[in-house]
Coordinates of C-alpha atoms in Angstrom, one line a residue:
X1 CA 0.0 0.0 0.0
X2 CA 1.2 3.4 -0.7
X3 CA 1.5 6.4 1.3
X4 CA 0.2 9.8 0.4
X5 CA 3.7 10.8 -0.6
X6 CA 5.0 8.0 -2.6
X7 CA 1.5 7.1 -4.3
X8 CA 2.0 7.2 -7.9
X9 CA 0.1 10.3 -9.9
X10 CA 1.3 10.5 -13.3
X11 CA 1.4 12.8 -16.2
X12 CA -0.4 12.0 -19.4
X13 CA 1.5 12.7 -22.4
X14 CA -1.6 12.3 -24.8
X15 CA -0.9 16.4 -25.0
X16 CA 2.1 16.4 -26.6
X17 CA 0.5 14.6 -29.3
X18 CA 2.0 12.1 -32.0
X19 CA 4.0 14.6 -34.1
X20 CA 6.8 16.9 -33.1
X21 CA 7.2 20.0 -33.8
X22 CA 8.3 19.9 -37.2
X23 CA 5.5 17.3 -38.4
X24 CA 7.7 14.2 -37.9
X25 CA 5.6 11.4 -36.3
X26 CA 6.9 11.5 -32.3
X27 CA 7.9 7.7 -32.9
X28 CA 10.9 8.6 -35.4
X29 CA 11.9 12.3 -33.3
X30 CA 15.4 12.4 -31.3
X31 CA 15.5 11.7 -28.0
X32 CA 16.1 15.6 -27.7
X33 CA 12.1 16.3 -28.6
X34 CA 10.7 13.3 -25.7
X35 CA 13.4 15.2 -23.6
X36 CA 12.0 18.3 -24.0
X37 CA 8.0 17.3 -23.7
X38 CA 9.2 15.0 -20.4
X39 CA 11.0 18.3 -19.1
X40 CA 8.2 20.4 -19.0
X41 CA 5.9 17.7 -17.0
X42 CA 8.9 17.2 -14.3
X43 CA 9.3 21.4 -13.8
X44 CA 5.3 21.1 -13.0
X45 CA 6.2 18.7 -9.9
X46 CA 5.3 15.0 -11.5
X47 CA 7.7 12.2 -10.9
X48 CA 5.5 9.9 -13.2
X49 CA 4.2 9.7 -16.6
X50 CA 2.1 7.5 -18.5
X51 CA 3.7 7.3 -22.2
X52 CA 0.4 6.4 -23.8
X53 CA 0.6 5.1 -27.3
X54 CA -1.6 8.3 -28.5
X55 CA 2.2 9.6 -27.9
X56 CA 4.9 7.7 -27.8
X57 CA 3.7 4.2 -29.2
X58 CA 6.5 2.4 -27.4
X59 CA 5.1 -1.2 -28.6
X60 CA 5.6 -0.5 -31.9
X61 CA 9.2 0.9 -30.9
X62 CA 12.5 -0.9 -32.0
X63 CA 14.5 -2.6 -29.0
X64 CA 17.2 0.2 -29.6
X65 CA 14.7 3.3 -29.2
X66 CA 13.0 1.5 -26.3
X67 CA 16.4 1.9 -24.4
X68 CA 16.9 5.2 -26.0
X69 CA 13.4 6.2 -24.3
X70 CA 14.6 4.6 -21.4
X71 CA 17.5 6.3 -21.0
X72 CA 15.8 9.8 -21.6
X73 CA 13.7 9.3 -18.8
X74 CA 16.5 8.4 -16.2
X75 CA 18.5 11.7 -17.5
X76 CA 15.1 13.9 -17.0
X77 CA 14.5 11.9 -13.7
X78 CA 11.1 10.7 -14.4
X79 CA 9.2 7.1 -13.6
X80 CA 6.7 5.3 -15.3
X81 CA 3.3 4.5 -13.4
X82 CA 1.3 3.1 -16.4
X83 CA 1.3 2.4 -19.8
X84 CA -1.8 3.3 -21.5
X85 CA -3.0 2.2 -25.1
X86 CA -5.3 4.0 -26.5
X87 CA -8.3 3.8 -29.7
X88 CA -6.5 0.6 -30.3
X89 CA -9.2 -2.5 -29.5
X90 CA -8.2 -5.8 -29.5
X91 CA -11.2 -6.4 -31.4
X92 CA -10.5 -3.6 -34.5
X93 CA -11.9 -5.6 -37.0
X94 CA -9.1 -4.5 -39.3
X95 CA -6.7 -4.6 -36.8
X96 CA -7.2 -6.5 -33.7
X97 CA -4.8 -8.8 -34.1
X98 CA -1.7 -6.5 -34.4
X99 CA -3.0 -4.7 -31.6
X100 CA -3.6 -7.7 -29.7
X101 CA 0.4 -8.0 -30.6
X102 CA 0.9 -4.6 -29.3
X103 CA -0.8 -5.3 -26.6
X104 CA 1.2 -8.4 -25.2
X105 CA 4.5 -6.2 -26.1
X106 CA 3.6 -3.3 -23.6
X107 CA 2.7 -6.2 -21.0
X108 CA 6.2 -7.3 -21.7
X109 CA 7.8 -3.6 -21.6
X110 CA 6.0 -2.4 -18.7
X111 CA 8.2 -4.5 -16.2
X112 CA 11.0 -3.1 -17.4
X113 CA 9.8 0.8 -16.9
X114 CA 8.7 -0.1 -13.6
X115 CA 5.2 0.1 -14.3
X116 CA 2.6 -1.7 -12.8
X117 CA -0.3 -1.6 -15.1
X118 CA -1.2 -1.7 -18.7
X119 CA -4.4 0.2 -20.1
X120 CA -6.3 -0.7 -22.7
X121 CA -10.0 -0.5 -23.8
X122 CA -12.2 -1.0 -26.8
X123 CA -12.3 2.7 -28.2
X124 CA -11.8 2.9 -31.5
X125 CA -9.9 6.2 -33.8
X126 CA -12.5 8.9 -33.6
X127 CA -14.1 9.8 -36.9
X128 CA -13.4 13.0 -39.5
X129 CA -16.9 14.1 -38.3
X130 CA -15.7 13.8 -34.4
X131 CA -12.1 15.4 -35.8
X132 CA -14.4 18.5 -37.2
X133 CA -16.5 19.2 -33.5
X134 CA -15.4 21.6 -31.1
X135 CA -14.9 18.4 -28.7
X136 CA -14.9 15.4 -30.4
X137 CA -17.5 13.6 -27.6
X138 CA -20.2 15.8 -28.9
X139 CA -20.3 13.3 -32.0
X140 CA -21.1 9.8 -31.7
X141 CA -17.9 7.0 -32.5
X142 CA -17.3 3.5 -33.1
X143 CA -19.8 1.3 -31.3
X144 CA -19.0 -2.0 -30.2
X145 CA -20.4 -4.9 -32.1
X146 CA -22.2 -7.4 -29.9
X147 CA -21.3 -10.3 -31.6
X148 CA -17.4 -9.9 -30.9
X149 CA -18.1 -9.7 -27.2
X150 CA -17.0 -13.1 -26.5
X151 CA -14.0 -12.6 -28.7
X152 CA -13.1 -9.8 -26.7
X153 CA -13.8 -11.6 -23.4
X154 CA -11.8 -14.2 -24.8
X155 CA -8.5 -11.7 -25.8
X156 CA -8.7 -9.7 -22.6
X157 CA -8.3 -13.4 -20.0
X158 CA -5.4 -13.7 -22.7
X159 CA -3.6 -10.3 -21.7
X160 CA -5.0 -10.8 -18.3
X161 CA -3.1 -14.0 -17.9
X162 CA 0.1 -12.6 -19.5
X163 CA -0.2 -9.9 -17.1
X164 CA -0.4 -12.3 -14.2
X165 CA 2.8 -13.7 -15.5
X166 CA 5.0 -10.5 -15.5
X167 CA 3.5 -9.5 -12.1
X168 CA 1.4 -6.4 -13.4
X169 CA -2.2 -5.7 -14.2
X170 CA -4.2 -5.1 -16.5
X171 CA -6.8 -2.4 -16.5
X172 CA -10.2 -1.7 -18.9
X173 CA -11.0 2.0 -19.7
X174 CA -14.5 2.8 -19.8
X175 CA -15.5 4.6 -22.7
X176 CA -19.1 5.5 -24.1
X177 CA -20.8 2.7 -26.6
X178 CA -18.3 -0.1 -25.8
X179 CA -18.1 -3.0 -23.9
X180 CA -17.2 -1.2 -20.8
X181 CA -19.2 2.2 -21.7
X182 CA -21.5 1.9 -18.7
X183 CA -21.0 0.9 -14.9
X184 CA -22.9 -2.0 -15.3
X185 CA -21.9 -3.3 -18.6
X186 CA -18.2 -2.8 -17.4
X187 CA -19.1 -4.5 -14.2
X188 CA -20.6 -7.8 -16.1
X189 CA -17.7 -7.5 -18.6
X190 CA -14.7 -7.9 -16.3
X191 CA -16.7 -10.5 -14.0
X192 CA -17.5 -12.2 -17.0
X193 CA -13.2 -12.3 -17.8
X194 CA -12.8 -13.5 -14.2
X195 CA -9.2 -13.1 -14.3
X196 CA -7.7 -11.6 -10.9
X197 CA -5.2 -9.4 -12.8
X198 CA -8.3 -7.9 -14.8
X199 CA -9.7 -4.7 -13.6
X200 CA -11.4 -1.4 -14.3
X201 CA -10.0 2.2 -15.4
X202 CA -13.0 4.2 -13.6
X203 CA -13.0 7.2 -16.0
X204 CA -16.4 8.1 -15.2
X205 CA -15.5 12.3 -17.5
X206 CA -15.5 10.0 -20.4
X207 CA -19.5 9.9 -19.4
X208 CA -19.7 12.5 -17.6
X209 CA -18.9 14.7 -20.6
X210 CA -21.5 13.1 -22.6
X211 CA -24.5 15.2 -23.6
X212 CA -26.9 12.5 -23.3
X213 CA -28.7 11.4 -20.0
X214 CA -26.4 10.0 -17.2
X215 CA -27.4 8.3 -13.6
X216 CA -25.7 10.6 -10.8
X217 CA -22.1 10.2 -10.5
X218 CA -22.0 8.6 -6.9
X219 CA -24.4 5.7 -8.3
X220 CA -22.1 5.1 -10.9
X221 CA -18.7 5.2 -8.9
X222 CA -20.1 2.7 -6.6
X223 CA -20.7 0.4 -8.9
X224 CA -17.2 0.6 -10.0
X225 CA -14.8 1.2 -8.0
X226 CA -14.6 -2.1 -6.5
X227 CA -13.3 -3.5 -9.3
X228 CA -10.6 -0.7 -10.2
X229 CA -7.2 -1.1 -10.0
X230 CA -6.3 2.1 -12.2
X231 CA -7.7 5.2 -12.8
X232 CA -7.4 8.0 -15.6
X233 CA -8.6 10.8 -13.5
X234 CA -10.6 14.3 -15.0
X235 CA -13.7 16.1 -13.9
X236 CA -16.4 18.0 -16.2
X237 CA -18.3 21.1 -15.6
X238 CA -21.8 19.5 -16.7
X239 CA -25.5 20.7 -17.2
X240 CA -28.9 19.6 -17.9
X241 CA -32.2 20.9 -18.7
X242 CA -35.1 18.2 -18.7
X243 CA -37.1 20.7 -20.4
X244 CA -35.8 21.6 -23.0
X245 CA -33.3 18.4 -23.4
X246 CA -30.3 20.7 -24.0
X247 CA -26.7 19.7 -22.0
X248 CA -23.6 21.3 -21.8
X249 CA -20.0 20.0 -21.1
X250 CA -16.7 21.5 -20.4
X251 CA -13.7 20.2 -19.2
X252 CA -12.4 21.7 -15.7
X253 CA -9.9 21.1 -13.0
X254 CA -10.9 18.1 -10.5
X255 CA -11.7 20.5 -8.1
X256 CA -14.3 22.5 -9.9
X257 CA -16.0 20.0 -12.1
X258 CA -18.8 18.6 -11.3
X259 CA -17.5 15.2 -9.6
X260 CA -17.0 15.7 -6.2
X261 CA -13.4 13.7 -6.1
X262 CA -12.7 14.4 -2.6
X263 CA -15.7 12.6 -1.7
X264 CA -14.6 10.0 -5.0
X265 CA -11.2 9.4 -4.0
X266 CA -11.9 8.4 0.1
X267 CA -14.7 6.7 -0.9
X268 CA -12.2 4.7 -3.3
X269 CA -9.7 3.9 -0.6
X270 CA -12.3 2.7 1.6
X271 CA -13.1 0.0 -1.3
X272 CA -9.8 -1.2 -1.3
X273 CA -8.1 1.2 -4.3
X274 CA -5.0 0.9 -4.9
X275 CA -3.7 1.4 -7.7
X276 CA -2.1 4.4 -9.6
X277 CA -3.5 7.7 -10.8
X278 CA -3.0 9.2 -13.7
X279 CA -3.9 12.7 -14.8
X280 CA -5.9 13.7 -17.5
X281 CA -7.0 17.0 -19.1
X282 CA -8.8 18.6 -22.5
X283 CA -7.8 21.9 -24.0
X284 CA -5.9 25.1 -22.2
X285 CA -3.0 24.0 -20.6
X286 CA -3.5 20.8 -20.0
X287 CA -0.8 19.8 -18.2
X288 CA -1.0 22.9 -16.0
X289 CA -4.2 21.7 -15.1
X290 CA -3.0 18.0 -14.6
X291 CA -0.4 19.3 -12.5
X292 CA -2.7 21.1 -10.3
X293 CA -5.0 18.3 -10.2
X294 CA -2.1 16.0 -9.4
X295 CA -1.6 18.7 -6.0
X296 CA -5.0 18.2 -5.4
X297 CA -5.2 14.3 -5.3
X298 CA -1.9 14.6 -2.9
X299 CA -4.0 16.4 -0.5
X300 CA -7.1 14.3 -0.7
X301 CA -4.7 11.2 0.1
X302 CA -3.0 13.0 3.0
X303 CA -6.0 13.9 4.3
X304 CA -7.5 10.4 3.5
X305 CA -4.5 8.2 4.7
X306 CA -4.2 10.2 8.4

């Protein structure tokens, strides 16, 4: 178990984005560009990053530029909590398979970063329509076919079991329209896996943000949280009319959106929670935000773990 002070609250690096700078994909850029993107995360205070594959796709990296990455974080003194792979389902029906490939690769990398968990999910890439919105959750995605659901029950005990293997976990992001895109689907999902290195990413803003009607956010936490063991963390400013069935969304710092995450996160350790944090944040700064948020959570837990 983790104290407040050494519990693991990482950076996402899904700002930074796939390309550098200069429009070459972030895979192929020297070390000096993922030096400079992990600098700016370590002077806002974080120790850990998640090097999701919306960044950094380090499964699909050669052995050499794994130990290149490797190396880079060392020099800028940062850790990796998490490895998170994202829009890239095991059940793509184009390509599952090679994800499914990437998949076992980051459960063989994470070890060796130190991490504890692997992320993944069913969301698929988000559509030119969804590219063209303001946000792109005010469009409707992929949705999950119901016929692959035992494939995908089927892949996940695979990754599950491999995780069980390298000592690590694997964790399931909810996300709207998929397997996992409600509390209760994502419940029956992972009992359904039955794997004790299977659990839940309890990103209740990916629903949250939704403008389409949601059960209050306490009913849906504490249906999950007892089966987390990771958790992409954000908060929404959200609003409702029932008469005239208009909603509004907007992403906000944890503290002013509106999940009450002090409430959340104590409610979460008295469940049992464990597992890392990882901060998350759309438009502005976002990992300005995140790094307030990630002060925030530190408090909570100090306050929490007294």
């Amino acid at each position: 178990m983790f104290t407040a002070e050494s519990w693991p609250i990482a950076c996402n690096m899904l700002p930074f984005g796939p390309t550098a700078p200069d429009g070459t994909p972030i895979a192929e850029a020297p070390a000096s560009v993922w030096a400079a993107q992990m600098r700016q995360v370590r002077e806002l205070g974080f120790d850990h990053i998640d090097p999701t594959d919306a960044w950094v796709p380090l499964g699909k990296l050669s052995d050499a530029r794994v130990k290149e990455f490797q190396a880079v974080l060392a020099d800028e003194g940062l850790a990796v909590s998490s490895i998170s792979m994202t829009r890239n389902s095991v059940v793509d029906v184009e390509h599952g398979e090679e994800n499914l490939r990437t998949a076992h690769r980051l459960i063989d990398l994470a070890p060796e970063f130190g991490a504890t968990v692997v992320n993944t999910g069913f969301m698929q890439a988000v559509t030119p329509e969804q590219q063209k919105a303001l946000w792109f959750w005010l469009v409707d995605g992929h949705v999950d076919d119901p016929e692959l659901r035992p494939l995908a029950i089927e892949r996940t005990r695979e990754l599950g079991e491999h995780a069980q293997r390298n000592g690590i976990q694997l964790s399931l992001e909810m996300y709207e329209d998929t397997y996992v895109g409600t509390p209760d689907d994502a419940v029956e999902f992972v009992t359904d896996v039955a794997h004790p290195a299977v659990g839940l990413n309890p990103d209740l803003g990916n629903l949250i943000r939704l403008h389409r009607p949601m059960p209050p956010y306490q009913e849906m936490f504490e249906k999950v949280l007892p089966h987390s063991n990771f958790w992409h963390i954000k908060n929404y400013m959200r609003d409702e009319d029932p008469r005239t069935g208009s909603y509004a969304s907007a992403p906000m710092p944890l503290k002013y959106g509106v999940i009450n995450y002090r409430a959340v996160i104590r409610r979460a350790l008295e469940l049992g929670y464990s597992g890392p944090f990882c901060c998350e944040h759309y438009g502005s700064d976002s990992i300005g935000v995140c790094a307030e948020n990630k002060d925030y959570i530190r408090q909570v837990l100090t306050s929490a773990l007294r």
